Short mmCIF file of C-alpha atoms in Angstrom, two decimals:
data_model
loop_
_atom_site.label_atom_id
_atom_site.label_comp_id
_atom_site.label_asym_id
_atom_site.label_seq_id
_atom_site.Cartn_x
_atom_site.Cartn_y
_atom_site.Cartn_z
CA UNK A 1 103.14 94.29 116.77
CA UNK A 2 99.86 95.75 115.56
CA UNK A 3 99.54 93.02 112.97
CA UNK A 4 100.42 89.96 114.84
CA UNK A 5 91.33 97.29 136.80
CA UNK A 6 91.22 100.17 138.03
CA UNK A 7 92.42 103.55 136.85
CA UNK A 8 94.74 105.47 139.12
CA UNK A 9 94.60 108.62 137.03
CA UNK A 10 92.16 109.70 134.36
CA UNK A 11 91.88 113.15 132.80
CA UNK A 12 88.11 113.45 133.03
CA UNK A 13 86.20 114.68 129.97
CA UNK A 14 82.59 113.98 130.89
CA UNK A 15 81.39 117.16 129.16
CA UNK A 16 82.46 115.79 125.78
CA UNK A 17 81.97 112.08 126.14
CA UNK A 18 80.56 109.59 128.62
CA UNK A 19 80.55 105.86 129.21
CA UNK A 20 77.19 104.14 128.89
CA UNK A 21 76.83 100.60 130.13
CA UNK A 22 78.46 99.33 126.96
CA UNK A 23 79.65 102.13 124.69
CA UNK A 24 81.58 105.35 124.60
CA UNK A 25 78.95 107.98 123.89
CA UNK A 26 79.86 111.24 122.18
CA UNK A 27 77.67 114.26 121.72
CA UNK A 28 77.58 115.08 118.02
CA UNK A 29 79.67 118.16 117.18
CA UNK A 30 78.37 121.45 115.85
CA UNK A 31 77.59 121.80 112.15
CA UNK A 32 80.74 121.73 110.05
CA UNK A 33 82.74 119.88 112.69
CA UNK A 34 83.76 116.21 112.72
CA UNK A 35 86.09 116.13 115.75
CA UNK A 36 84.78 114.60 118.98
CA UNK A 37 86.13 113.50 122.35
CA UNK A 38 89.34 114.00 124.27
CA UNK A 39 92.25 111.68 124.89
CA UNK A 40 92.86 110.44 128.41
CA UNK A 41 95.79 109.06 130.40
CA UNK A 42 95.97 105.94 132.53
CA UNK A 43 98.68 104.81 134.93
CA UNK A 44 99.09 101.03 134.88
CA UNK A 45 98.59 99.75 138.47
CA UNK A 46 100.59 97.08 140.22
CA UNK A 47 99.67 93.51 139.31
CA UNK A 48 99.45 91.36 136.22
CA UNK A 49 97.17 93.37 133.99
CA UNK A 50 97.13 92.71 130.24
CA UNK A 51 96.65 95.39 127.61
CA UNK A 52 93.44 93.61 126.57
CA UNK A 53 92.00 94.11 130.05
CA UNK A 54 92.86 97.79 129.95
CA UNK A 55 91.41 98.13 126.44
CA UNK A 56 88.19 96.49 127.60
CA UNK A 57 87.88 98.89 130.53
CA UNK A 58 88.07 101.90 128.21
CA UNK A 59 85.93 100.44 125.41
CA UNK A 60 88.82 100.10 122.98
CA UNK A 61 90.22 97.33 120.83
CA UNK A 62 93.73 96.06 121.35
CA UNK A 63 94.96 97.69 118.13
CA UNK A 64 93.66 101.09 119.26
CA UNK A 65 95.93 100.98 122.32
CA UNK A 66 98.89 99.58 120.39
CA UNK A 67 98.69 102.34 117.79
CA UNK A 68 98.53 105.06 120.45
CA UNK A 69 101.25 103.48 122.61
CA UNK A 70 103.97 102.05 120.35
CA UNK A 71 106.36 99.71 122.11
CA UNK A 72 104.05 98.79 124.99
CA UNK A 73 104.03 95.12 125.98
CA UNK A 74 100.58 93.77 124.98
CA UNK A 75 100.81 90.91 127.48
CA UNK A 76 102.17 92.70 130.53
CA UNK A 77 102.41 96.51 130.32
CA UNK A 78 104.83 97.91 132.89
CA UNK A 79 103.33 98.87 136.25
CA UNK A 80 103.57 102.60 136.84
CA UNK A 81 103.84 103.43 133.14
CA UNK A 82 101.38 105.88 131.62
CA UNK A 83 99.23 104.88 128.67
CA UNK A 84 97.49 107.25 126.32
CA UNK A 85 93.81 106.34 125.94
CA UNK A 86 92.76 107.40 122.40
CA UNK A 87 89.22 108.69 122.92
CA UNK A 88 89.46 111.64 120.57
CA UNK A 89 88.53 110.81 116.99
CA UNK A 90 87.30 112.13 113.68
CA UNK A 91 83.86 110.91 112.68
CA UNK A 92 83.87 108.97 109.39
CA UNK A 93 83.10 111.09 106.33
CA UNK A 94 79.85 109.37 105.50
CA UNK A 95 76.17 109.49 106.32
CA UNK A 96 75.54 109.85 110.07
CA UNK A 97 72.76 107.32 110.20
CA UNK A 98 72.35 103.87 111.70
CA UNK A 99 75.50 101.79 112.01
CA UNK A 100 78.82 102.62 110.32
CA UNK A 101 81.60 100.00 110.54
CA UNK A 102 85.11 101.19 109.71
CA UNK A 103 87.25 98.07 109.42
CA UNK A 104 90.51 100.01 109.17
CA UNK A 105 90.15 101.50 112.66
CA UNK A 106 88.20 98.51 114.02
CA UNK A 107 85.39 100.65 115.36
CA UNK A 108 81.62 100.54 115.03
CA UNK A 109 79.67 103.80 115.11
CA UNK A 110 75.98 103.82 116.00
CA UNK A 111 73.87 106.94 115.47
CA UNK A 112 70.59 106.35 117.36
CA UNK A 113 67.63 107.84 115.52
CA UNK A 114 66.34 111.06 117.02
CA UNK A 115 69.33 111.55 119.33
CA UNK A 116 72.21 113.98 119.01
CA UNK A 117 74.82 111.38 119.93
CA UNK A 118 77.02 108.68 118.45
CA UNK A 119 78.01 105.51 120.30
CA UNK A 120 81.39 104.01 119.48
CA UNK A 121 82.32 100.37 120.08
CA UNK A 122 85.48 98.36 119.34
CA UNK A 123 85.23 95.35 117.04
CA UNK A 124 87.13 92.35 115.74
CA UNK A 125 87.09 91.79 111.98
CA UNK A 126 87.88 89.17 109.33
CA UNK A 127 91.19 87.40 108.93
CA UNK A 128 93.36 87.66 105.82
CA UNK A 129 91.42 86.05 102.97
CA UNK A 130 88.21 86.17 105.02
CA UNK A 131 87.85 89.92 104.95
CA UNK A 132 85.00 91.87 106.45
CA UNK A 133 83.03 93.61 103.66
CA UNK A 134 83.79 97.18 102.62
CA UNK A 135 82.01 99.78 100.47
CA UNK A 136 78.73 98.04 101.22
CA UNK A 137 75.43 99.46 102.45
CA UNK A 138 72.93 97.00 103.88
CA UNK A 139 70.60 96.81 106.87
CA UNK A 140 69.81 94.77 109.95
CA UNK A 141 67.50 92.11 108.54
CA UNK A 142 66.88 90.22 111.76
CA UNK A 143 68.14 89.78 115.28
CA UNK A 144 68.52 86.65 117.35
CA UNK A 145 69.36 85.93 120.95
CA UNK A 146 71.25 82.68 121.62
CA UNK A 147 72.14 82.15 117.94
CA UNK A 148 73.38 78.89 116.54
CA UNK A 149 76.37 78.83 114.19
CA UNK A 150 76.28 77.07 110.82
CA UNK A 151 79.87 77.06 109.52
CA UNK A 152 80.20 77.21 105.75
CA UNK A 153 81.76 74.36 103.78
CA UNK A 154 84.97 76.36 103.36
CA UNK A 155 85.20 77.11 107.08
CA UNK A 156 84.72 73.44 107.93
CA UNK A 157 87.45 72.53 105.45
CA UNK A 158 89.88 75.08 106.91
CA UNK A 159 89.28 73.75 110.41
CA UNK A 160 89.59 70.16 109.20
CA UNK A 161 93.02 71.02 107.78
CA UNK A 162 94.02 71.88 111.35
CA UNK A 163 92.63 68.59 112.66
CA UNK A 164 89.43 70.13 114.03
CA UNK A 165 86.05 68.70 113.07
CA UNK A 166 83.24 71.22 113.26
CA UNK A 167 79.60 70.17 113.59
CA UNK A 168 77.20 71.10 110.79
CA UNK A 169 75.38 73.32 113.30
CA UNK A 170 76.98 74.57 116.52
CA UNK A 171 74.26 74.77 119.19
CA UNK A 172 73.50 77.96 121.09
CA UNK A 173 75.28 78.59 124.35
CA UNK A 174 78.14 80.35 126.06
CA UNK A 175 80.75 78.41 124.05
CA UNK A 176 79.18 79.27 120.69
CA UNK A 177 81.57 81.34 118.50
CA UNK A 178 78.62 83.63 117.68
CA UNK A 179 78.25 84.56 121.33
CA UNK A 180 74.88 85.23 122.91
CA UNK A 181 73.43 87.78 120.46
CA UNK A 182 73.57 88.39 116.71
CA UNK A 183 72.37 91.06 114.27
CA UNK A 184 72.19 89.59 110.76
CA UNK A 185 73.09 92.02 107.96
CA UNK A 186 73.10 89.65 104.99
CA UNK A 187 73.20 86.00 103.99
CA UNK A 188 76.86 85.55 104.95
CA UNK A 189 77.55 88.26 107.52
CA UNK A 190 76.48 89.22 111.01
CA UNK A 191 77.42 91.54 113.84
CA UNK A 192 77.67 89.21 116.81
CA UNK A 193 79.29 88.33 120.11
CA UNK A 194 82.10 85.91 120.78
CA UNK A 195 83.03 83.06 123.10
CA UNK A 196 86.61 84.36 123.33
CA UNK A 197 88.03 86.87 125.79
CA UNK A 198 90.68 88.06 123.36
CA UNK A 199 90.51 89.36 119.82
CA UNK A 200 88.57 92.62 119.86
CA UNK A 201 90.63 95.04 117.81
CA UNK A 202 92.26 92.21 115.85
CA UNK A 203 91.67 90.25 112.64
CA UNK A 204 90.17 87.10 114.09
CA UNK A 205 86.83 86.29 112.46
CA UNK A 206 85.72 84.58 109.28
CA UNK A 207 84.44 87.89 107.93
CA UNK A 208 81.78 88.82 110.46
CA UNK A 209 82.06 91.64 112.99
CA UNK A 210 82.72 90.57 116.59
CA UNK A 211 82.01 92.48 119.78
CA UNK A 212 82.49 91.85 123.48
CA UNK A 213 79.50 90.33 125.30
CA UNK A 214 78.21 93.51 126.94
CA UNK A 215 78.63 95.48 123.69
CA UNK A 216 76.65 93.15 121.46
CA UNK A 217 73.97 92.89 124.15
CA UNK A 218 73.72 96.69 124.11
CA UNK A 219 73.36 96.79 120.32
CA UNK A 220 70.88 93.91 120.34
CA UNK A 221 68.68 95.84 122.75
CA UNK A 222 68.94 99.25 121.06
CA UNK A 223 69.39 98.77 117.28
CA UNK A 224 66.04 98.12 115.52
CA UNK A 225 65.56 95.71 112.65
CA UNK A 226 65.72 97.71 109.42
CA UNK A 227 68.54 99.96 110.64
CA UNK A 228 70.93 101.09 107.91
CA UNK A 229 74.41 99.50 108.12
CA UNK A 230 77.39 100.77 106.13
CA UNK A 231 80.77 99.01 105.88
CA UNK A 232 83.79 101.16 105.01
CA UNK A 233 87.57 100.75 105.08
CA UNK A 234 89.11 104.17 105.73
CA UNK A 235 92.52 104.19 107.45
CA UNK A 236 92.80 107.96 106.91
CA UNK A 237 90.21 110.44 108.18
CA UNK A 238 90.42 114.21 107.83
CA UNK A 239 88.53 117.27 108.98
CA UNK A 240 88.79 121.03 108.69
CA UNK A 241 87.13 122.42 111.78
CA UNK A 242 85.10 125.67 111.93
CA UNK A 243 87.98 127.39 113.75
CA UNK A 244 90.29 126.70 110.78
CA UNK A 245 92.29 123.93 112.42
CA UNK A 246 92.84 120.95 110.16
CA UNK A 247 93.27 117.43 111.54
CA UNK A 248 94.36 114.12 110.08
CA UNK A 249 93.84 110.72 111.74
CA UNK A 250 95.95 107.89 110.32
CA UNK A 251 95.59 104.19 111.13
CA UNK A 252 97.67 101.28 109.87
CA UNK A 253 95.92 100.07 106.68
CA UNK A 254 94.65 96.50 106.55
CA UNK A 255 96.97 94.04 104.82
CA UNK A 256 95.57 92.61 101.61
CA UNK A 257 97.49 89.33 101.64
CA UNK A 258 99.45 87.07 103.97
CA UNK A 259 102.86 88.24 102.71
CA UNK A 260 101.97 91.85 103.38
CA UNK A 261 100.57 90.91 106.81
CA UNK A 262 103.75 89.09 107.84
CA UNK A 263 106.14 91.68 106.42
CA UNK A 264 108.09 93.97 108.73
CA UNK A 265 107.54 96.79 106.24
CA UNK A 266 104.57 99.12 106.83
CA UNK A 267 101.54 98.59 104.63
CA UNK A 268 101.45 101.29 101.93
CA UNK A 269 99.00 104.15 102.44
CA UNK A 270 96.81 105.27 99.58
CA UNK A 271 95.05 108.61 99.22
CA UNK A 272 91.74 109.30 97.53
CA UNK A 273 91.17 112.60 95.73
CA UNK A 274 89.69 114.36 98.74
CA UNK A 275 92.52 113.32 101.07
CA UNK A 276 95.15 114.27 98.49
CA UNK A 277 93.57 117.70 98.16
CA UNK A 278 93.35 118.03 101.94
CA UNK A 279 97.03 117.30 102.65
CA UNK A 280 98.18 119.41 99.67
CA UNK A 281 96.78 122.54 101.30
CA UNK A 282 99.44 125.29 101.47
CA UNK A 283 99.03 125.58 105.26
CA UNK A 284 99.99 121.94 105.84
CA UNK A 285 103.14 121.55 107.92
CA UNK A 286 105.22 119.07 105.93
CA UNK A 287 107.23 117.88 108.95
CA UNK A 288 104.10 117.15 110.98
CA UNK A 289 102.50 115.39 108.01
CA UNK A 290 105.55 113.20 107.38
CA UNK A 291 105.76 112.18 111.05
CA UNK A 292 102.03 111.45 111.19
CA UNK A 293 102.12 109.24 108.09
CA UNK A 294 105.06 107.32 109.56
CA UNK A 295 103.73 106.91 113.09
CA UNK A 296 100.10 106.07 112.23
CA UNK A 297 99.01 106.64 115.82
CA UNK A 298 95.28 106.42 115.09
CA UNK A 299 94.73 109.79 116.80
CA UNK A 300 93.67 113.10 115.26
CA UNK A 301 96.66 115.41 114.81
CA UNK A 302 96.56 119.05 113.72
CA UNK A 303 98.60 119.48 110.55
CA UNK A 304 98.47 123.27 110.13
CA UNK A 305 100.47 125.68 112.33
#
């Protein structure tokens, strides 16, 4: 399922995190800590409310909610059912500067210069074969409001195969696939808006990073040109906290090909040296670890007793 509006109850955690106009804002943790936020709960109200609408309300992508709530109907979650809102997370193990985009969890992290906070926003990423970059450090080279879209030759060919003729340049406007704002991070890639109301938290783009309208507007207004941007692909995040508790956060890895994407089998997880060393710790509870690697809930879970 992962591959393919009002709240009636919220466990408030304003001390740890807060909602800005277009981001979930976390206070950075103490030195040596990487764990931020608290999970929340939401009771689905009466009426036809899609999971996308709920995800949008809580600044999450669709995949974030599907991982945390396996079996929920993405089109019409049951009224009166309780959803877990995954707002606790482990910060990526990389430089806390500028923008960090973790494709595997479909989240964008922004560390504003001079502030002790991180803003977290949900994103849509590239389709199979049109993957969003990874292991790449770049910067915001320029910004543009009301961008035009110039589809590449290959994109025009792929659309033509579906019977759709794209113009050489798509004019600016509300129906432009680039949305209303764009931050350009290279010759081929941008962080931009969208003309669609569905797709944040999914693999929908031609390689660029998509955000909802209010989110890209927020970044456009707050992220300066020249800001460092790092692309990573880390489905597993780990942290040993100052109190000795050790947490692992596991997301479903991104499929590398169409066959893997369409398969009913889970995508294999791979471990780098640091993660292998982390889970091999003698205090690791093997039952908890096994369950976590199977469930891939996308939420930090303590793996030591």
